[in-house]
C-alpha cells in the first residue's frame, strides 16, 4: 500500500473513531426522555446516563495518554476502540437502569483510551506543517461538528427506530475502525528511557515511566472533581457536599503535581507546561468548551421546551450549524492558519462565537425558527475556525515521547470545560427560571429568561478566552 494512501486511511480511522466518541457524548441528549420512559429512570437517576460517561472519560484521559506513550499509542487506540464498541452493544441491549449506567461508564473508559492517543498518533504521522494543518482540520471537524451531528442522528434514530439504536449505530463504525486500524496505523513500541538495563538495552513500556502513585492520585482527583461538578445542580455551590469533595479533589491533584516534580519517572513530566502555546491553548479551550455548552445544549432545550420541537425536529434544526462548521473546518481553516497564523484565526473564531451567544440572549419566548434562530447559524463558523487553530497550538510543542501526554492533556481540559459548563450554565438557568415561576411568570417566559442568562454567562466566558488567547498566545512566524 502506498505511504500516502496508508496515511490517508489512518487519518480516516482516527477521525472516524473521534467522531464516534463525540457523537456518543451528544447523541444521548435528545433520547433522554425516551430512555427514561422505557427503563423507568427517576429524574435524578437519569442524569447518570450522561454523568457515568463523563466521569470515566474525563478522569482517565491523562492516564491513557501517558500509557499510550509508554506502551504504544496504536495498542492503546485499538484497546480503547474495542472496549467502546463492546460497551455500546451492552448499552443497546440494556433492560435496566443499572446495566445502562454501567455500560455508559465502560464507554467512557474506552473513549478515554482511544481519544487520548489520537492526536498523538496524528502529529507523529503528519510531520510536514501544511500536511499536519490539513490533517488537524479534518480531525477537528469531528469535534466541532460532531456534537451537532449527534443531536441530528439521535433525534432521527429515536423517532424512526428506538433509543437502543443510538448505541447500536456504533457497532459497524467501531468494527470497521478496528479492522482498518490494525493495517494502517503506524506501530510504535512505546517510550524508552535513557537508562540501560543490565543487558545494555534501554527500558521500554511501563518500566520506562510507570508512576503508579501518580496515576492513582490524578485519576482519583479528576474523577472526584468531575463528580463534584456534575452534582452541583443538586447540592449547590456552597453546600458541604460540594465544598468538601471539591477540596479533597484539589488536594489530590495538588499531591499529584508535587509527586511529578520529584518522581524519577513521572507520569506527567512538568516540562510540558513550559510551553506558552500548550498552557494558553488548554486554558482557552477549557473556557471555550464551557461557554459553548450553552449553544449546543441550552439552545436545543429552548427548541424543545419552549418552542415544542420533538427530538427529530430539534436535530434537524441544529443541522445548519453542523454544515457551516464542517465547511469551514474542512474547506478553509488550514489555509487561513497557514496564511495568518493560528492565533489570529483563533481570535477571529472567538469573536464570531461571542457575537452568536450575545444575539442568543435576545431570542424571544415566541421565537420562530426561520427569523430568530436560522439567521444565527452562520456564526457557528467560529467553531470551525477556533478548534483547528486551538488543536494546532495545543500540540505544537509536543515531542515524540510526549505526544500521547499532550493529546491526553488537551482532551482532559476539554472534558473539564464541558463538566464546568454543564454545572454552571444549567444551574444558573434553572435557578433563574425557578425564581420567575415562583413569582408567577409564565413557563415559557421563565424558561427563556433562564436560557438568556446561560447565553450571557457563556458570552462572558468567551470574552475571557479571547483575552487569554490575546495575552498568552504569541504570534508564530510564518
Short mmCIF file of C-alpha atoms in Angstrom, two decimals:
data_model
loop_
_atom_site.label_atom_id
_atom_site.label_comp_id
_atom_site.label_asym_id
_atom_site.label_seq_id
_atom_site.Cartn_x
_atom_site.Cartn_y
_atom_site.Cartn_z
CA UNK A 1 0.00 0.00 0.00
CA UNK A 2 1.48 3.43 -0.96
CA UNK A 3 2.56 5.52 2.02
CA UNK A 4 0.25 8.43 1.16
CA UNK A 5 -2.74 6.10 0.88
CA UNK A 6 -1.90 4.46 4.18
CA UNK A 7 -1.64 7.83 5.91
CA UNK A 8 -4.94 9.00 4.42
CA UNK A 9 -6.63 5.83 5.64
CA UNK A 10 -5.02 6.25 9.06
CA UNK A 11 -6.41 9.78 9.27
CA UNK A 12 -9.81 8.42 8.30
CA UNK A 13 -9.60 5.83 11.08
CA UNK A 14 -8.61 8.44 13.69
CA UNK A 15 -11.30 10.88 12.55
CA UNK A 16 -13.96 8.16 12.46
CA UNK A 17 -13.02 6.99 15.93
CA UNK A 18 -13.19 10.54 17.29
CA UNK A 19 -16.49 11.18 15.52
CA UNK A 20 -17.96 8.07 17.13
CA UNK A 21 -16.79 9.27 20.56
CA UNK A 22 -18.05 12.84 20.10
CA UNK A 23 -21.36 11.63 18.69
CA UNK A 24 -21.83 9.42 21.73
CA UNK A 25 -21.44 12.41 24.01
CA UNK A 26 -24.29 14.33 22.34
CA UNK A 27 -26.47 11.70 20.67
CA UNK A 28 -27.86 10.69 24.08
CA UNK A 29 -29.19 14.14 24.95
CA UNK A 30 -32.21 14.12 22.65
CA UNK A 31 -33.05 10.49 23.51
CA UNK A 32 -33.15 11.02 27.28
CA UNK A 33 -36.95 11.30 27.59
CA UNK A 34 -37.43 8.04 25.66
CA UNK A 35 -34.81 6.26 27.81
CA UNK A 36 -36.49 7.49 30.99
CA UNK A 37 -39.93 6.30 29.88
CA UNK A 38 -38.70 2.88 28.72
CA UNK A 39 -36.38 1.94 31.60
CA UNK A 40 -38.15 3.75 34.42
CA UNK A 41 -35.34 6.10 35.44
CA UNK A 42 -36.03 8.59 38.21
CA UNK A 43 -35.25 12.21 37.26
CA UNK A 44 -32.12 12.14 39.43
CA UNK A 45 -31.05 8.75 38.13
CA UNK A 46 -31.46 9.79 34.50
CA UNK A 47 -28.61 12.29 34.81
CA UNK A 48 -26.22 9.37 35.37
CA UNK A 49 -26.71 8.25 31.78
CA UNK A 50 -24.58 11.31 30.97
CA UNK A 51 -22.59 11.57 34.21
CA UNK A 52 -21.26 7.99 34.19
CA UNK A 53 -19.77 8.52 30.74
CA UNK A 54 -18.43 11.97 31.53
CA UNK A 55 -16.73 10.95 34.78
CA UNK A 56 -14.96 7.94 33.28
CA UNK A 57 -13.97 9.77 30.11
CA UNK A 58 -12.70 12.96 31.72
CA UNK A 59 -10.80 11.34 34.57
CA UNK A 60 -8.89 8.73 32.53
CA UNK A 61 -7.71 10.81 29.56
CA UNK A 62 -4.43 11.96 31.11
CA UNK A 63 -3.51 8.47 32.30
CA UNK A 64 -4.49 6.91 28.97
CA UNK A 65 -2.41 9.44 27.05
CA UNK A 66 0.71 8.67 29.06
CA UNK A 67 0.10 4.92 28.79
CA UNK A 68 -0.01 5.42 25.04
CA UNK A 69 3.46 6.97 25.16
CA UNK A 70 4.76 4.11 27.29
CA UNK A 71 3.02 1.05 25.81
CA UNK A 72 2.48 2.21 22.24
CA UNK A 73 -0.25 4.53 21.02
CA UNK A 74 -1.59 2.06 18.44
CA UNK A 75 -2.11 -0.59 21.13
CA UNK A 76 -3.99 1.79 23.40
CA UNK A 77 -6.14 3.07 20.50
CA UNK A 78 -7.10 -0.48 19.48
CA UNK A 79 -7.87 -1.49 23.06
CA UNK A 80 -9.97 1.63 23.65
CA UNK A 81 -11.94 1.25 20.43
CA UNK A 82 -12.62 -2.40 21.28
CA UNK A 83 -13.84 -1.55 24.79
CA UNK A 84 -16.05 1.26 23.46
CA UNK A 85 -17.61 -0.94 20.77
CA UNK A 86 -18.36 -3.78 23.20
CA UNK A 87 -19.80 -1.32 25.74
CA UNK A 88 -22.04 0.16 23.02
CA UNK A 89 -23.54 -3.29 22.41
CA UNK A 90 -24.15 -3.66 26.15
CA UNK A 91 -25.81 -0.22 26.30
CA UNK A 92 -28.03 -1.04 23.33
CA UNK A 93 -29.41 -4.22 24.90
CA UNK A 94 -29.68 -2.75 28.43
CA UNK A 95 -33.01 -3.58 30.05
CA UNK A 96 -32.45 -1.82 33.39
CA UNK A 97 -31.02 1.49 34.59
CA UNK A 98 -28.10 -0.21 36.37
CA UNK A 99 -26.94 -2.03 33.21
CA UNK A 100 -27.18 1.11 31.08
CA UNK A 101 -25.22 3.21 33.58
CA UNK A 102 -22.51 0.51 33.82
CA UNK A 103 -22.32 0.35 30.02
CA UNK A 104 -22.02 4.12 29.80
CA UNK A 105 -19.13 4.07 32.29
CA UNK A 106 -17.36 1.44 30.17
CA UNK A 107 -18.00 3.54 27.07
CA UNK A 108 -16.25 6.40 28.86
CA UNK A 109 -13.26 4.17 29.64
CA UNK A 110 -12.94 3.08 26.01
CA UNK A 111 -13.42 6.62 24.75
CA UNK A 112 -10.67 7.92 27.02
CA UNK A 113 -8.20 5.29 25.77
CA UNK A 114 -8.90 5.97 22.09
CA UNK A 115 -9.26 9.75 22.25
CA UNK A 116 -6.23 10.33 24.46
CA UNK A 117 -3.77 8.98 21.88
CA UNK A 118 -5.47 10.01 18.63
CA UNK A 119 -3.83 13.43 18.36
CA UNK A 120 -0.51 11.93 19.39
CA UNK A 121 -0.71 9.45 16.50
CA UNK A 122 -1.75 12.20 14.11
CA UNK A 123 1.14 14.59 14.80
CA UNK A 124 3.71 11.81 14.52
CA UNK A 125 2.09 10.62 11.27
CA UNK A 126 1.95 14.05 9.62
CA UNK A 127 5.19 15.94 10.26
CA UNK A 128 5.21 18.46 7.40
CA UNK A 129 3.47 21.69 8.55
CA UNK A 130 0.99 22.07 5.67
CA UNK A 131 0.05 18.37 5.80
CA UNK A 132 -0.35 18.48 9.55
CA UNK A 133 -2.57 21.57 9.31
CA UNK A 134 -4.87 19.83 6.83
CA UNK A 135 -4.95 16.67 8.94
CA UNK A 136 -5.77 18.63 12.10
CA UNK A 137 -8.54 20.46 10.22
CA UNK A 138 -10.14 17.13 9.29
CA UNK A 139 -9.72 15.81 12.81
CA UNK A 140 -11.05 18.99 14.41
CA UNK A 141 -14.16 18.88 12.26
CA UNK A 142 -15.20 15.74 14.11
CA UNK A 143 -15.00 17.60 17.41
CA UNK A 144 -16.54 20.86 16.23
CA UNK A 145 -19.43 19.46 14.20
CA UNK A 146 -19.79 16.09 15.88
CA UNK A 147 -21.99 17.36 18.70
CA UNK A 148 -24.48 18.91 16.29
CA UNK A 149 -24.44 15.82 14.08
CA UNK A 150 -25.05 13.73 17.19
CA UNK A 151 -28.18 15.69 18.01
CA UNK A 152 -29.46 15.21 14.46
CA UNK A 153 -28.68 11.48 14.45
CA UNK A 154 -30.05 10.96 17.96
CA UNK A 155 -33.33 12.60 17.13
CA UNK A 156 -33.81 10.75 13.85
CA UNK A 157 -32.84 7.33 15.23
CA UNK A 158 -35.01 7.74 18.33
CA UNK A 159 -38.06 8.81 16.31
CA UNK A 160 -37.63 6.32 13.45
CA UNK A 161 -36.47 3.23 15.39
CA UNK A 162 -35.87 3.44 19.16
CA UNK A 163 -33.33 4.81 21.62
CA UNK A 164 -31.47 1.48 21.51
CA UNK A 165 -30.18 2.35 18.04
CA UNK A 166 -28.26 5.40 19.24
CA UNK A 167 -25.86 2.80 20.70
CA UNK A 168 -26.18 0.08 18.05
CA UNK A 169 -25.04 2.57 15.40
CA UNK A 170 -21.58 2.45 16.98
CA UNK A 171 -21.10 -1.25 16.22
CA UNK A 172 -20.42 -1.12 12.46
CA UNK A 173 -18.33 2.06 12.85
CA UNK A 174 -16.27 0.57 15.67
CA UNK A 175 -15.68 -2.76 13.93
CA UNK A 176 -14.68 -1.06 10.68
CA UNK A 177 -12.32 1.27 12.55
CA UNK A 178 -10.68 -1.68 14.31
CA UNK A 179 -10.21 -3.64 11.08
CA UNK A 180 -8.59 -0.69 9.32
CA UNK A 181 -6.57 0.48 12.31
CA UNK A 182 -4.75 -2.84 12.56
CA UNK A 183 -3.49 -2.38 8.99
CA UNK A 184 -2.85 1.34 8.60
CA UNK A 185 -1.95 2.88 11.97
CA UNK A 186 1.81 3.09 12.50
CA UNK A 187 3.16 0.68 15.07
CA UNK A 188 5.25 2.03 17.93
CA UNK A 189 6.98 0.21 20.76
CA UNK A 190 6.50 2.91 23.37
CA UNK A 191 8.89 5.30 25.05
CA UNK A 192 12.33 4.17 26.08
CA UNK A 193 14.38 5.82 28.79
CA UNK A 194 17.96 6.90 28.56
CA UNK A 195 18.91 4.32 31.19
CA UNK A 196 20.11 0.87 30.25
CA UNK A 197 19.27 -2.41 31.84
CA UNK A 198 21.92 -4.88 32.94
CA UNK A 199 21.95 -6.33 29.43
CA UNK A 200 22.70 -2.97 27.87
CA UNK A 201 19.21 -2.45 26.45
CA UNK A 202 17.11 0.62 27.21
CA UNK A 203 13.96 0.15 29.25
CA UNK A 204 10.62 0.44 27.49
CA UNK A 205 6.93 0.23 28.25
CA UNK A 206 5.69 0.59 31.83
CA UNK A 207 9.23 0.22 33.14
CA UNK A 208 10.12 3.46 31.35
CA UNK A 209 7.71 5.58 33.36
CA UNK A 210 5.08 3.70 35.33
CA UNK A 211 4.37 6.15 38.13
CA UNK A 212 1.66 4.11 39.82
CA UNK A 213 1.25 6.53 42.73
CA UNK A 214 0.89 9.47 40.38
CA UNK A 215 -1.62 7.57 38.25
CA UNK A 216 -3.78 6.81 41.27
CA UNK A 217 -3.62 10.40 42.53
CA UNK A 218 -4.57 12.11 39.26
CA UNK A 219 -7.25 9.60 38.31
CA UNK A 220 -8.87 9.82 41.75
CA UNK A 221 -8.56 13.61 41.80
CA UNK A 222 -10.09 14.13 38.35
CA UNK A 223 -12.85 11.57 38.92
CA UNK A 224 -13.82 13.13 42.25
CA UNK A 225 -13.57 16.65 40.84
CA UNK A 226 -15.78 15.92 37.83
CA UNK A 227 -18.28 14.07 40.04
CA UNK A 228 -18.42 17.09 42.35
CA UNK A 229 -19.04 19.48 39.47
CA UNK A 230 -21.78 17.42 37.81
CA UNK A 231 -23.63 17.16 41.15
CA UNK A 232 -23.57 20.91 41.78
CA UNK A 233 -27.04 21.28 40.28
CA UNK A 234 -28.39 19.05 43.05
CA UNK A 235 -26.37 20.24 46.05
CA UNK A 236 -25.46 23.85 45.20
CA UNK A 237 -22.07 25.57 45.01
CA UNK A 238 -21.66 26.39 48.72
CA UNK A 239 -23.00 23.15 50.20
CA UNK A 240 -20.86 20.97 52.46
CA UNK A 241 -21.02 18.24 49.80
CA UNK A 242 -19.58 20.47 47.06
CA UNK A 243 -17.01 22.31 49.17
CA UNK A 244 -15.81 19.18 50.97
CA UNK A 245 -15.42 16.98 47.92
CA UNK A 246 -14.05 19.88 45.89
CA UNK A 247 -11.35 20.49 48.50
CA UNK A 248 -10.45 16.81 48.56
CA UNK A 249 -10.24 16.68 44.75
CA UNK A 250 -7.99 19.77 44.74
CA UNK A 251 -5.76 18.17 47.39
CA UNK A 252 -5.40 15.00 45.31
CA UNK A 253 -4.47 16.97 42.19
CA UNK A 254 -2.04 19.07 44.23
CA UNK A 255 -0.42 15.93 45.60
CA UNK A 256 -0.13 14.62 42.05
CA UNK A 257 1.68 17.77 40.90
CA UNK A 258 4.06 17.56 43.86
CA UNK A 259 4.70 13.92 43.04
CA UNK A 260 5.52 14.74 39.41
CA UNK A 261 8.09 17.29 40.49
CA UNK A 262 10.07 14.66 42.41
CA UNK A 263 9.33 11.30 40.74
CA UNK A 264 12.20 9.66 38.86
CA UNK A 265 9.84 8.59 36.06
CA UNK A 266 6.83 10.94 36.31
CA UNK A 267 3.51 10.11 34.72
CA UNK A 268 3.24 13.72 33.51
CA UNK A 269 6.64 15.43 33.14
CA UNK A 270 6.07 19.04 34.20
CA UNK A 271 8.27 20.25 31.34
CA UNK A 272 5.16 20.17 29.17
CA UNK A 273 3.92 23.30 30.98
CA UNK A 274 6.97 25.34 29.97
CA UNK A 275 5.31 25.95 26.62
CA UNK A 276 3.16 29.10 26.48
CA UNK A 277 1.32 27.62 23.49
CA UNK A 278 0.36 24.47 25.36
CA UNK A 279 -0.70 26.28 28.55
CA UNK A 280 -2.56 29.03 26.69
CA UNK A 281 -4.34 26.69 24.28
CA UNK A 282 -5.55 24.41 27.05
CA UNK A 283 -6.78 27.36 29.15
CA UNK A 284 -8.63 28.87 26.18
CA UNK A 285 -10.15 25.52 25.28
CA UNK A 286 -11.48 24.97 28.81
CA UNK A 287 -13.21 28.36 28.77
CA UNK A 288 -14.50 27.97 25.21
CA UNK A 289 -15.97 24.49 25.72
CA UNK A 290 -17.64 25.58 28.97
CA UNK A 291 -19.24 28.52 27.17
CA UNK A 292 -20.38 26.63 24.11
CA UNK A 293 -22.35 24.12 26.13
CA UNK A 294 -24.96 26.89 26.06
CA UNK A 295 -25.17 26.78 22.27
CA UNK A 296 -25.16 23.01 21.85
CA UNK A 297 -27.46 22.07 24.74
CA UNK A 298 -29.28 25.15 26.03
CA UNK A 299 -30.43 26.12 22.53
CA UNK A 300 -31.67 22.55 21.97
CA UNK A 301 -33.58 22.75 25.26
CA UNK A 302 -35.14 26.05 24.17
CA UNK A 303 -36.31 24.49 20.92
CA UNK A 304 -37.90 21.55 22.75
CA UNK A 305 -39.22 23.01 25.99
CA UNK A 306 -40.25 26.47 24.79
CA UNK A 307 -40.99 26.08 21.08
CA UNK A 308 -42.31 22.50 21.39
CA UNK A 309 -39.97 20.75 18.95
CA UNK A 310 -39.64 16.97 19.00
CA UNK A 311 -36.34 15.07 19.08
CA UNK A 312 -36.09 14.73 15.31
CA UNK A 313 -37.11 18.35 14.67
CA UNK A 314 -34.52 19.59 17.15
CA UNK A 315 -31.78 17.59 15.47
CA UNK A 316 -32.70 18.94 12.03
CA UNK A 317 -32.91 22.47 13.40
CA UNK A 318 -29.28 22.20 14.55
CA UNK A 319 -28.12 20.73 11.22
CA UNK A 320 -27.24 24.08 9.56
CA UNK A 321 -24.70 24.71 12.31
CA UNK A 322 -23.03 21.36 11.62
CA UNK A 323 -22.91 22.13 7.88
CA UNK A 324 -21.34 25.55 8.45
CA UNK A 325 -18.79 24.15 10.91
CA UNK A 326 -17.86 21.35 8.53
CA UNK A 327 -17.48 23.67 5.56
CA UNK A 328 -15.16 25.99 7.48
CA UNK A 329 -13.17 23.25 9.22
CA UNK A 330 -12.57 21.20 6.10
CA UNK A 331 -12.60 23.96 3.50
CA UNK A 332 -10.66 26.98 4.69
CA UNK A 333 -9.28 26.63 8.23
CA UNK A 334 -5.97 25.02 7.23
CA UNK A 335 -5.29 27.68 4.60
CA UNK A 336 -6.20 30.50 6.97
CA UNK A 337 -3.96 29.07 9.70
CA UNK A 338 -1.08 28.82 7.23
CA UNK A 339 -1.54 32.37 5.94
CA UNK A 340 -2.49 34.32 9.05
CA UNK A 341 -1.29 32.12 11.93
CA UNK A 342 -3.29 30.03 14.39
CA UNK A 343 -3.52 32.82 16.97
CA UNK A 344 -5.20 35.29 14.60
CA UNK A 345 -7.60 32.66 13.27
CA UNK A 346 -8.46 31.63 16.83
CA UNK A 347 -9.20 35.22 17.85
CA UNK A 348 -11.46 35.67 14.81
CA UNK A 349 -13.33 32.48 15.63
CA UNK A 350 -13.84 33.57 19.23
CA UNK A 351 -15.26 36.92 18.08
CA UNK A 352 -17.83 35.14 15.90
CA UNK A 353 -18.82 32.89 18.79
CA UNK A 354 -19.13 35.81 21.21
CA UNK A 355 -21.47 37.51 18.72
CA UNK A 356 -23.50 34.30 18.42
CA UNK A 357 -24.11 33.97 22.17
CA UNK A 358 -24.81 37.69 22.63
CA UNK A 359 -27.50 37.52 19.94
CA UNK A 360 -28.97 34.39 21.53
CA UNK A 361 -29.60 36.41 24.71
CA UNK A 362 -32.23 38.28 22.68
CA UNK A 363 -34.15 35.27 21.35
CA UNK A 364 -37.82 35.68 22.42
CA UNK A 365 -40.10 33.15 24.07
CA UNK A 366 -42.33 33.16 20.98
CA UNK A 367 -39.42 32.86 18.57
CA UNK A 368 -39.81 31.42 15.09
CA UNK A 369 -37.03 29.29 13.68
CA UNK A 370 -36.70 30.99 10.29
CA UNK A 371 -36.48 34.55 11.63
CA UNK A 372 -34.89 34.18 15.08
CA UNK A 373 -32.71 31.03 15.03
CA UNK A 374 -31.68 30.14 11.48
CA UNK A 375 -30.06 33.55 10.70
CA UNK A 376 -27.66 32.99 13.64
CA UNK A 377 -26.39 29.62 12.40
CA UNK A 378 -23.66 31.05 10.08
CA UNK A 379 -21.93 32.46 13.17
CA UNK A 380 -21.26 28.86 14.24
CA UNK A 381 -18.42 29.10 11.72
CA UNK A 382 -16.45 30.30 14.73
CA UNK A 383 -16.28 26.67 15.86
CA UNK A 384 -14.69 25.67 12.59
CA UNK A 385 -12.09 28.43 12.88
CA UNK A 386 -11.27 28.19 16.57
CA UNK A 387 -10.98 24.45 17.17
CA UNK A 388 -8.39 23.55 14.46
CA UNK A 389 -6.30 26.56 15.49
CA UNK A 390 -6.50 25.58 19.17
CA UNK A 391 -5.61 21.98 18.39
CA UNK A 392 -2.53 23.04 16.43
CA UNK A 393 -1.41 25.32 19.25
CA UNK A 394 -2.10 22.73 21.95
CA UNK A 395 0.05 20.13 20.18
CA UNK A 396 2.64 22.49 18.70
CA UNK A 397 5.47 21.79 21.17
CA UNK A 398 4.82 18.08 21.76
CA UNK A 399 7.81 15.86 21.06
CA UNK A 400 7.76 12.21 20.02
CA UNK A 401 7.95 10.93 23.60
CA UNK A 402 5.24 13.27 24.93
CA UNK A 403 2.74 13.29 22.03
CA UNK A 404 0.29 11.00 23.83
CA UNK A 405 0.56 13.02 27.04
CA UNK A 406 -0.08 16.30 25.21
CA UNK A 407 -3.03 14.71 23.42
CA UNK A 408 -4.43 13.39 26.71
CA UNK A 409 -3.97 16.78 28.40
CA UNK A 410 -5.75 18.58 25.56
CA UNK A 411 -8.70 16.20 25.73
CA UNK A 412 -8.76 16.39 29.54
CA UNK A 413 -9.16 20.17 29.59
CA UNK A 414 -11.94 19.78 27.03
CA UNK A 415 -13.86 17.42 29.29
CA UNK A 416 -13.26 19.56 32.39
CA UNK A 417 -14.58 22.55 30.48
CA UNK A 418 -17.65 20.58 29.46
CA UNK A 419 -18.32 19.46 33.03
CA UNK A 420 -17.97 23.01 34.33
CA UNK A 421 -20.19 24.34 31.56
CA UNK A 422 -22.90 21.78 32.35
CA UNK A 423 -22.79 22.57 36.06
CA UNK A 424 -22.55 26.36 35.89
CA UNK A 425 -24.83 27.20 32.98
CA UNK A 426 -27.56 24.64 33.65
CA UNK A 427 -27.63 25.57 37.35
CA UNK A 428 -27.88 29.30 36.63
CA UNK A 429 -30.58 28.78 34.01
CA UNK A 430 -32.64 26.51 36.28
CA UNK A 431 -32.32 28.86 39.25
CA UNK A 432 -33.43 31.91 37.24
CA UNK A 433 -36.40 30.01 35.78
CA UNK A 434 -37.49 28.64 39.18
CA UNK A 435 -37.40 32.12 40.76
CA UNK A 436 -39.52 33.58 37.97
CA UNK A 437 -42.02 30.72 38.13
CA UNK A 438 -42.34 31.24 41.87
CA UNK A 439 -43.11 34.87 41.13
CA UNK A 440 -45.97 33.96 38.81
CA UNK A 441 -44.29 34.19 35.40
CA UNK A 442 -45.47 32.03 32.54
CA UNK A 443 -43.42 28.88 32.00
CA UNK A 444 -42.22 29.82 28.51
CA UNK A 445 -41.08 33.25 29.68
CA UNK A 446 -39.38 31.83 32.79
CA UNK A 447 -37.51 29.20 30.81
CA UNK A 448 -36.46 31.71 28.16
CA UNK A 449 -35.13 34.10 30.79
CA UNK A 450 -33.09 31.31 32.34
CA UNK A 451 -31.65 30.38 28.97
CA UNK A 452 -30.83 34.05 28.30
CA UNK A 453 -28.75 34.08 31.49
CA UNK A 454 -26.87 30.96 30.36
CA UNK A 455 -26.13 32.51 26.97
CA UNK A 456 -24.92 35.72 28.63
CA UNK A 457 -22.59 33.91 31.03
CA UNK A 458 -21.31 31.83 28.11
CA UNK A 459 -20.53 35.02 26.20
CA UNK A 460 -18.60 36.27 29.23
CA UNK A 461 -16.54 33.09 29.33
CA UNK A 462 -15.72 33.53 25.65
CA UNK A 463 -14.61 37.11 26.24
CA UNK A 464 -12.27 35.79 28.94
CA UNK A 465 -10.97 33.17 26.49
CA UNK A 466 -10.32 35.92 23.94
CA UNK A 467 -8.31 37.95 26.47
CA UNK A 468 -6.26 34.88 27.48
CA UNK A 469 -5.57 33.99 23.85
CA UNK A 470 -4.51 37.55 23.01
CA UNK A 471 -2.27 37.90 26.07
CA UNK A 472 -0.71 34.44 26.38
CA UNK A 473 -0.51 33.00 22.87
CA UNK A 474 2.28 34.59 20.87
CA UNK A 475 2.05 35.07 17.10
CA UNK A 476 4.02 32.39 15.28
CA UNK A 477 6.30 33.33 12.41
CA UNK A 478 5.16 32.01 9.05
#
